PDB file of C-alpha atoms in Angstrom:
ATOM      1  CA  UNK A 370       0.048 -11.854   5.189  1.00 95.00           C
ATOM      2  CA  UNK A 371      -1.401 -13.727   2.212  1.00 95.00           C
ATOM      3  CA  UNK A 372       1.741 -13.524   0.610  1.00 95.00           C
ATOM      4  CA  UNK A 373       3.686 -14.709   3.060  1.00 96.00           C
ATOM      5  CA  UNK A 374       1.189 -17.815   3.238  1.00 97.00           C
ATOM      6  CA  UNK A 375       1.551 -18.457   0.239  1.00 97.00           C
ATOM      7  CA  UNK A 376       5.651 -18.508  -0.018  1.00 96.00           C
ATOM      8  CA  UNK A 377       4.682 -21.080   2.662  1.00 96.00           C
ATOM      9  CA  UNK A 378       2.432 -22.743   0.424  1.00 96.00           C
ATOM     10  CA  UNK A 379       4.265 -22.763  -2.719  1.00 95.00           C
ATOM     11  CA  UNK A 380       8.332 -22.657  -1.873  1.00 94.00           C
ATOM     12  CA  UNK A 381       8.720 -24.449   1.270  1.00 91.00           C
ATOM     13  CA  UNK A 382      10.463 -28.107   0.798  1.00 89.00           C
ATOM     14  CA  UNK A 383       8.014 -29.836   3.349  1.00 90.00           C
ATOM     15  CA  UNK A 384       5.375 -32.131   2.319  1.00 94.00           C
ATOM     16  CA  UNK A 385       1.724 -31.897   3.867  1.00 96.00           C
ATOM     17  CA  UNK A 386       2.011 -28.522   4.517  1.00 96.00           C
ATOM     18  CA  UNK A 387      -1.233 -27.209   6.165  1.00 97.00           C
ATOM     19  CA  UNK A 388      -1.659 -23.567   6.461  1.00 97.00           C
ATOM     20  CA  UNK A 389      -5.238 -21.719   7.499  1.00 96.00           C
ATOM     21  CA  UNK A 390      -6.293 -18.256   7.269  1.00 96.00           C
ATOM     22  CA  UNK A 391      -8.616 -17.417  11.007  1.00 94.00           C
ATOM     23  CA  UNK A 392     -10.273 -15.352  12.840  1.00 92.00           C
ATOM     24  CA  UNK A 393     -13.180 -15.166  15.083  1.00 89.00           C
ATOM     25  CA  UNK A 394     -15.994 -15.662  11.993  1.00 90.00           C
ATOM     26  CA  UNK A 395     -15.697 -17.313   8.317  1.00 90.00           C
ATOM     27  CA  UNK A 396     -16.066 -14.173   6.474  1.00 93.00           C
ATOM     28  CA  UNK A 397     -12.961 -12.344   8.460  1.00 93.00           C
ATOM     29  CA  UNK A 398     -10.956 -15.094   7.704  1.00 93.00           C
ATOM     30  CA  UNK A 399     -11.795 -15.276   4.167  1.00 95.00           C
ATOM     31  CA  UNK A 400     -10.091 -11.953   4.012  1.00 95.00           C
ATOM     32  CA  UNK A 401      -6.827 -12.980   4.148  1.00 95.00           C
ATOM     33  CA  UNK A 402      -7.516 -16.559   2.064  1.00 96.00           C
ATOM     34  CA  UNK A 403      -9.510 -14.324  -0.427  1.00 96.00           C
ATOM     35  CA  UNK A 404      -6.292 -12.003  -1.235  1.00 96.00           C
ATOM     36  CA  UNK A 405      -4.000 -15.219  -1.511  1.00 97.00           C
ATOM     37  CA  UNK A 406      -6.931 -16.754  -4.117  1.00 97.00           C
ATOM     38  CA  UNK A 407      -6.724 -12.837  -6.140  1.00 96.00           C
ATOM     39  CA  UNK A 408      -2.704 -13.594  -6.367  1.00 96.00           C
ATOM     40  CA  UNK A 409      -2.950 -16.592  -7.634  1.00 97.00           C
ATOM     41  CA  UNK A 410      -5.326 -15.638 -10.237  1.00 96.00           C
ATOM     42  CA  UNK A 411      -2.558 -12.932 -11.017  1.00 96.00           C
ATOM     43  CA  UNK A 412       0.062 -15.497 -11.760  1.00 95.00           C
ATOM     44  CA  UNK A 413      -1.008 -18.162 -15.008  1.00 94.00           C
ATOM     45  CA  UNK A 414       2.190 -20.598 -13.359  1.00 92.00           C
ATOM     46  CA  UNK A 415       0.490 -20.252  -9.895  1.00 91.00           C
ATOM     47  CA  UNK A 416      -3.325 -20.780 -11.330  1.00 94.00           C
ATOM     48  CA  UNK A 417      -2.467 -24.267 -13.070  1.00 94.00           C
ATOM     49  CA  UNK A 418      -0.313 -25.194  -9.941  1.00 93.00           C
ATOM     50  CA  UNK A 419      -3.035 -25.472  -7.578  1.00 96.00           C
ATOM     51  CA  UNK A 420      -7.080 -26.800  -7.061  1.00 96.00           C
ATOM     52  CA  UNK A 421      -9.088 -23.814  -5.514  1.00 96.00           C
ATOM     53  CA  UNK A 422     -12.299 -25.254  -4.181  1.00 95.00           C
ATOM     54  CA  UNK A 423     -14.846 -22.443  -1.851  1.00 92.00           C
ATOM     55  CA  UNK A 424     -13.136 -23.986   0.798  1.00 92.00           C
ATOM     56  CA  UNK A 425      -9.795 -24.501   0.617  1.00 95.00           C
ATOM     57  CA  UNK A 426      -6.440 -24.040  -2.161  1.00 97.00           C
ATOM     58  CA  UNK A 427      -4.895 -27.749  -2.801  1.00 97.00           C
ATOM     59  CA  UNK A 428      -0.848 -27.490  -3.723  1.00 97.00           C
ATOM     60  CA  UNK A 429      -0.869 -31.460  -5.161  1.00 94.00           C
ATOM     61  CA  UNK A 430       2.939 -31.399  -5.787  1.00 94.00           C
ATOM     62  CA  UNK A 431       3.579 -31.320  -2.020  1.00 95.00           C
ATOM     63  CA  UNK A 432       0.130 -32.742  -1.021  1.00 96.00           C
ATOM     64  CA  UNK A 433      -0.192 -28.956   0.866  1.00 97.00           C
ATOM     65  CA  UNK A 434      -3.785 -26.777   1.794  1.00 97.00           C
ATOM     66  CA  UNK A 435      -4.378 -23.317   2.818  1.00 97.00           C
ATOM     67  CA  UNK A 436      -8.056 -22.779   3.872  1.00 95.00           C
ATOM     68  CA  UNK A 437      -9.449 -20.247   5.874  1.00 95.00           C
ATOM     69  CA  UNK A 438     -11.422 -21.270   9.332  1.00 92.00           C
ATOM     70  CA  UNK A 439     -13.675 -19.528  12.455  1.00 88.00           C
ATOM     71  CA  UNK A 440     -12.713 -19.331  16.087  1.00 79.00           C
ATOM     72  CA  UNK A 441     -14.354 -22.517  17.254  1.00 68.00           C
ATOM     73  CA  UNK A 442     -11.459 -24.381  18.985  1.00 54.00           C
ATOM     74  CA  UNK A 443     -13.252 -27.017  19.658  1.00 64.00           C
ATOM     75  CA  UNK A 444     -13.144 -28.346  15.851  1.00 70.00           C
ATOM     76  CA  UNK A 445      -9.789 -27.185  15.123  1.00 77.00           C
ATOM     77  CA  UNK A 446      -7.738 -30.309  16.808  1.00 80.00           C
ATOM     78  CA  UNK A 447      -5.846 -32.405  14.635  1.00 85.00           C
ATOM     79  CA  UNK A 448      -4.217 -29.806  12.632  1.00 91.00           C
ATOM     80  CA  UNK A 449      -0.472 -29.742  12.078  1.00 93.00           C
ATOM     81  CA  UNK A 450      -0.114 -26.458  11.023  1.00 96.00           C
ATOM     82  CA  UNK A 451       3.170 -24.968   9.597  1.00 96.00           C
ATOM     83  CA  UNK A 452       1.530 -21.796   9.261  1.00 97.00           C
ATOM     84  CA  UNK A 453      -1.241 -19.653  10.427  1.00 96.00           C
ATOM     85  CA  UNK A 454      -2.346 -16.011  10.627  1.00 96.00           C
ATOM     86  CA  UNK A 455      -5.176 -15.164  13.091  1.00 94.00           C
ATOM     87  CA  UNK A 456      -6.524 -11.769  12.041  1.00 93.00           C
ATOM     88  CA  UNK A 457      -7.917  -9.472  14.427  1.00 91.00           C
ATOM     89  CA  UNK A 458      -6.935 -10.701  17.950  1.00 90.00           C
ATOM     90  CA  UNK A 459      -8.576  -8.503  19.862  1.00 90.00           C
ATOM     91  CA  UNK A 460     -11.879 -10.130  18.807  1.00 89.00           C
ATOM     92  CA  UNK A 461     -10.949 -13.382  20.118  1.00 88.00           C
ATOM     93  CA  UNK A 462     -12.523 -13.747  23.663  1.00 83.00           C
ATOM     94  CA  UNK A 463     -10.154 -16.296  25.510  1.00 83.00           C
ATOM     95  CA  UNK A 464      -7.321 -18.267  24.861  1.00 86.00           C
ATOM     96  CA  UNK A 465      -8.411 -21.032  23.398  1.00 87.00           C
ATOM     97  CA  UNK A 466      -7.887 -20.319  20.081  1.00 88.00           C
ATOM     98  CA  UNK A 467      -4.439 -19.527  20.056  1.00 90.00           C
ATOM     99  CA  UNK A 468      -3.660 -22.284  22.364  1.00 90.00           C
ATOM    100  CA  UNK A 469      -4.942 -24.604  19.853  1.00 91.00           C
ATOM    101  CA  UNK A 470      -3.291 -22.943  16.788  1.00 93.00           C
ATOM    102  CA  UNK A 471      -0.150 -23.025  18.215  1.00 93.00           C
ATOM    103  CA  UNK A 472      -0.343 -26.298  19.509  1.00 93.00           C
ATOM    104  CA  UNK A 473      -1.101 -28.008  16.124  1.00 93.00           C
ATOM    105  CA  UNK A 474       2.947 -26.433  15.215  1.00 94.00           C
ATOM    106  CA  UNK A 475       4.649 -28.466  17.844  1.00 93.00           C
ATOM    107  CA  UNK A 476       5.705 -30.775  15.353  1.00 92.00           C
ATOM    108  CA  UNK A 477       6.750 -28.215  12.818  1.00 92.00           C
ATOM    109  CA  UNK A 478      10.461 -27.344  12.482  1.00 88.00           C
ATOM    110  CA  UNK A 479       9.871 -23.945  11.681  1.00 91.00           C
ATOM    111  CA  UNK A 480       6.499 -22.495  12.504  1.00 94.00           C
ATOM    112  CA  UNK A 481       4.876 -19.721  11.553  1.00 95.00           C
ATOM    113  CA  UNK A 482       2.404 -17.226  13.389  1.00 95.00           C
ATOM    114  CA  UNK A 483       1.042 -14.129  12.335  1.00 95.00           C
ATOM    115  CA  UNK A 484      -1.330 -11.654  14.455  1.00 94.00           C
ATOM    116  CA  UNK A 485      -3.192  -9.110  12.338  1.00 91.00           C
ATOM    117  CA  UNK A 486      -5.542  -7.069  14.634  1.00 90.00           C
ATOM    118  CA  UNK A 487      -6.526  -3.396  15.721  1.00 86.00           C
ATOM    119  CA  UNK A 488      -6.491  -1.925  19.452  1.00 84.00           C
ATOM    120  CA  UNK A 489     -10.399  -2.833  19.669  1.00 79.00           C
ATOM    121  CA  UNK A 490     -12.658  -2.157  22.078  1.00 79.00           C
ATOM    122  CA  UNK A 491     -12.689  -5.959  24.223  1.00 74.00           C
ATOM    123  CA  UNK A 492     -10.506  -5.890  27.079  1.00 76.00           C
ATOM    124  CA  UNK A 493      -9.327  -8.803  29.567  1.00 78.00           C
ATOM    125  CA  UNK A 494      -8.724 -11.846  26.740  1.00 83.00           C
ATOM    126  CA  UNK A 495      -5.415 -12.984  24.671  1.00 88.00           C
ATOM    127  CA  UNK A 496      -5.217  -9.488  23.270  1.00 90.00           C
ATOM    128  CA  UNK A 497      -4.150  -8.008  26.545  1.00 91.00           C
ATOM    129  CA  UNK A 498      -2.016 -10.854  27.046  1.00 91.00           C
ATOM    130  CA  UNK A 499       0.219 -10.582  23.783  1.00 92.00           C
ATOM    131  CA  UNK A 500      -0.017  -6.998  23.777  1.00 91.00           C
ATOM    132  CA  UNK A 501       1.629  -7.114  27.328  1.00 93.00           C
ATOM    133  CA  UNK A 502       3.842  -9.697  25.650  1.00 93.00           C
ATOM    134  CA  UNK A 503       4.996  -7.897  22.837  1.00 94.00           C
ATOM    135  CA  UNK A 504       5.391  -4.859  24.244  1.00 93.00           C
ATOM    136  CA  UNK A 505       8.086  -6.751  26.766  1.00 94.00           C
ATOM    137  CA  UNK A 506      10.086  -7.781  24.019  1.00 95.00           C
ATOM    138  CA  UNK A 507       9.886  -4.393  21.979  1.00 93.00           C
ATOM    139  CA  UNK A 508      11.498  -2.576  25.483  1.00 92.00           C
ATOM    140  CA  UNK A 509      13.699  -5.272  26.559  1.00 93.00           C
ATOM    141  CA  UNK A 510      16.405  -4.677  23.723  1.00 87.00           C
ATOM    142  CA  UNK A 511      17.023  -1.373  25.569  1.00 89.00           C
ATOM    143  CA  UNK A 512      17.006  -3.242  28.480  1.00 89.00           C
ATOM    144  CA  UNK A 513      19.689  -5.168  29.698  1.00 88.00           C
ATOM    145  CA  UNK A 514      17.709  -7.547  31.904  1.00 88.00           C
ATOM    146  CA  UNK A 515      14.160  -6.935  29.821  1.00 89.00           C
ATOM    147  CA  UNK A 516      12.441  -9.594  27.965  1.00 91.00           C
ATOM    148  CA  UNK A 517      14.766 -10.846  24.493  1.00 92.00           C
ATOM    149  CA  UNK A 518      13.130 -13.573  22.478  1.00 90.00           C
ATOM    150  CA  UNK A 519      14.334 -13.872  19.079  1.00 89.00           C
ATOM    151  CA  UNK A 520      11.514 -16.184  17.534  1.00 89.00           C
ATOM    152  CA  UNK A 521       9.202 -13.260  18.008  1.00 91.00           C
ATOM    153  CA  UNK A 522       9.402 -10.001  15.793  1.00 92.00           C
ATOM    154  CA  UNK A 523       6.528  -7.966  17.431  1.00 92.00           C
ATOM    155  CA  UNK A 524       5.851  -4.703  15.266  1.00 92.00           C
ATOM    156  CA  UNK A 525       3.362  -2.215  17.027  1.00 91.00           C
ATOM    157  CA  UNK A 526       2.197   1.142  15.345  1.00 91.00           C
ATOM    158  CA  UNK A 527       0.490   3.234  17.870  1.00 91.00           C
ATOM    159  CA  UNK A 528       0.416   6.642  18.828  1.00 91.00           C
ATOM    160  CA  UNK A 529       3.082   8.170  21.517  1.00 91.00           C
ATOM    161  CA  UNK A 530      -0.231   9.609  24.342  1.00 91.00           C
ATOM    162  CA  UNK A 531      -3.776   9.252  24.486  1.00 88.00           C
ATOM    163  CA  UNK A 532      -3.739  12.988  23.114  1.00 90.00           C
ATOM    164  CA  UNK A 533      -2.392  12.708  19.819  1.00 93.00           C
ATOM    165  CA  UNK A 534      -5.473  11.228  18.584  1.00 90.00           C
ATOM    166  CA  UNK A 535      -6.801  14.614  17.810  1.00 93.00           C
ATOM    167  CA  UNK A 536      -3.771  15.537  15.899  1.00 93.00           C
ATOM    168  CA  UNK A 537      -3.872  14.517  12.438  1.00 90.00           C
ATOM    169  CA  UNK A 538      -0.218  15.459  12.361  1.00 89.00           C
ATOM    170  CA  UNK A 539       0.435  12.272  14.338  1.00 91.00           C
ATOM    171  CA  UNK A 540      -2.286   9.632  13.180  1.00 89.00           C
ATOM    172  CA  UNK A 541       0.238   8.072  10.487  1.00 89.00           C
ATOM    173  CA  UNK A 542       2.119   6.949  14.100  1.00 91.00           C
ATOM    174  CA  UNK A 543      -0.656   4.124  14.268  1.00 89.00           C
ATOM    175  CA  UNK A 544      -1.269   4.454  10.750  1.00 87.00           C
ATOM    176  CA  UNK A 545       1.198   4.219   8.629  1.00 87.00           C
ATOM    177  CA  UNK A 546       0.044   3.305   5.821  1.00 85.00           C
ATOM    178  CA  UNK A 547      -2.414   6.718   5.724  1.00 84.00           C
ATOM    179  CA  UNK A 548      -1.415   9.057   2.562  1.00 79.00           C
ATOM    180  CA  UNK A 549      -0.033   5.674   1.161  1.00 80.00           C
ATOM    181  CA  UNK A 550      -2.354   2.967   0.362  1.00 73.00           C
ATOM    182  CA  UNK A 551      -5.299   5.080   1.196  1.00 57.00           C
ATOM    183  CA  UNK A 552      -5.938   8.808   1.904  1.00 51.00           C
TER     184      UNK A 552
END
């Protein structure tokens, strides 16, 4: 996800890009700005191309910003985001949130959304909604008259029945980066 942000950030033609990192608190958020900040300390090129502050990465040559930010909605109009990741969904209570993330892109030519999240435990708020959503889409290509919508590429790793969970045989289903990335 941080990469991706930052392609956004970096090789995009658009000036005034704005592109935040959020989730429900500060510190989840930062997980996603913190990787892009360890990239760019990777790259020399990328480290003299940009102004990292603690709160936000400056691009000057395109007068662009990637910063990470909380949940509260209520201080997040204004934005005109052309990008955004909101990490760990099924934290986020009510709609609110992504209403007003994807509401600051309705003057972007090409937007970008990203959903990071687990299953989690809260029930009843956008999670369910998307899920349902996404889920839709994912059957409808084998469905003549089922749900199509190209703009969305929902990718779901869960396990086939509620039983499998005590199979260790099946956990890289939901998993799948288990034996991979970590053990």
């Amino acid at each position: 996800v941080a990469c991706m942000l930052l392609y956004i950030l970096f090789c995009e033609p658009d000036e005034g890009k704005q592109i935040v990192s959020s989730a429900t608190t500060k510190e989840q958020a930062k997980l996603v700005w913190n990787d892009a900040i360890a990239m760019i300390k990777k790259n020399p090129d990328l480290a003299k191309a940009v102004n990292i502050t603690v709160s936000e990465i400056r691009f000057s040559p395109t007068n662009s910003f990637f910063k990470p930010v909380a949940s509260d909605s209520n201080t997040l109009d204004g934005y005109d985001l052309s990008a955004f990741c909101l990490d760990e969904l099924h934290e986020v209570r009510d709609t609110n949130l992504w209403d007003v993330l994807r509401d600051s892109q309705i003057a972007r030519s090409e937007p970008l959304a990203l959903i990071t999240t687990t299953f989690g435990t809260h029930r009843g708020g956008i999670f369910d909604i998307k899920y349902e959503q996404y889920e839709m889409i994912i059957n409808g290509y084998e469905d003549e008259n089922g749900l199509k919508d190209d703009t969305i590429l929902p990718i779901i790793y869960e396990l086939d029945s509620e039983e499998e969970w005590i199979d260790p045989e099946a956990w890289q289903k939901s998993n799948p980066s288990m034996g991979v990335i970590f053990e």
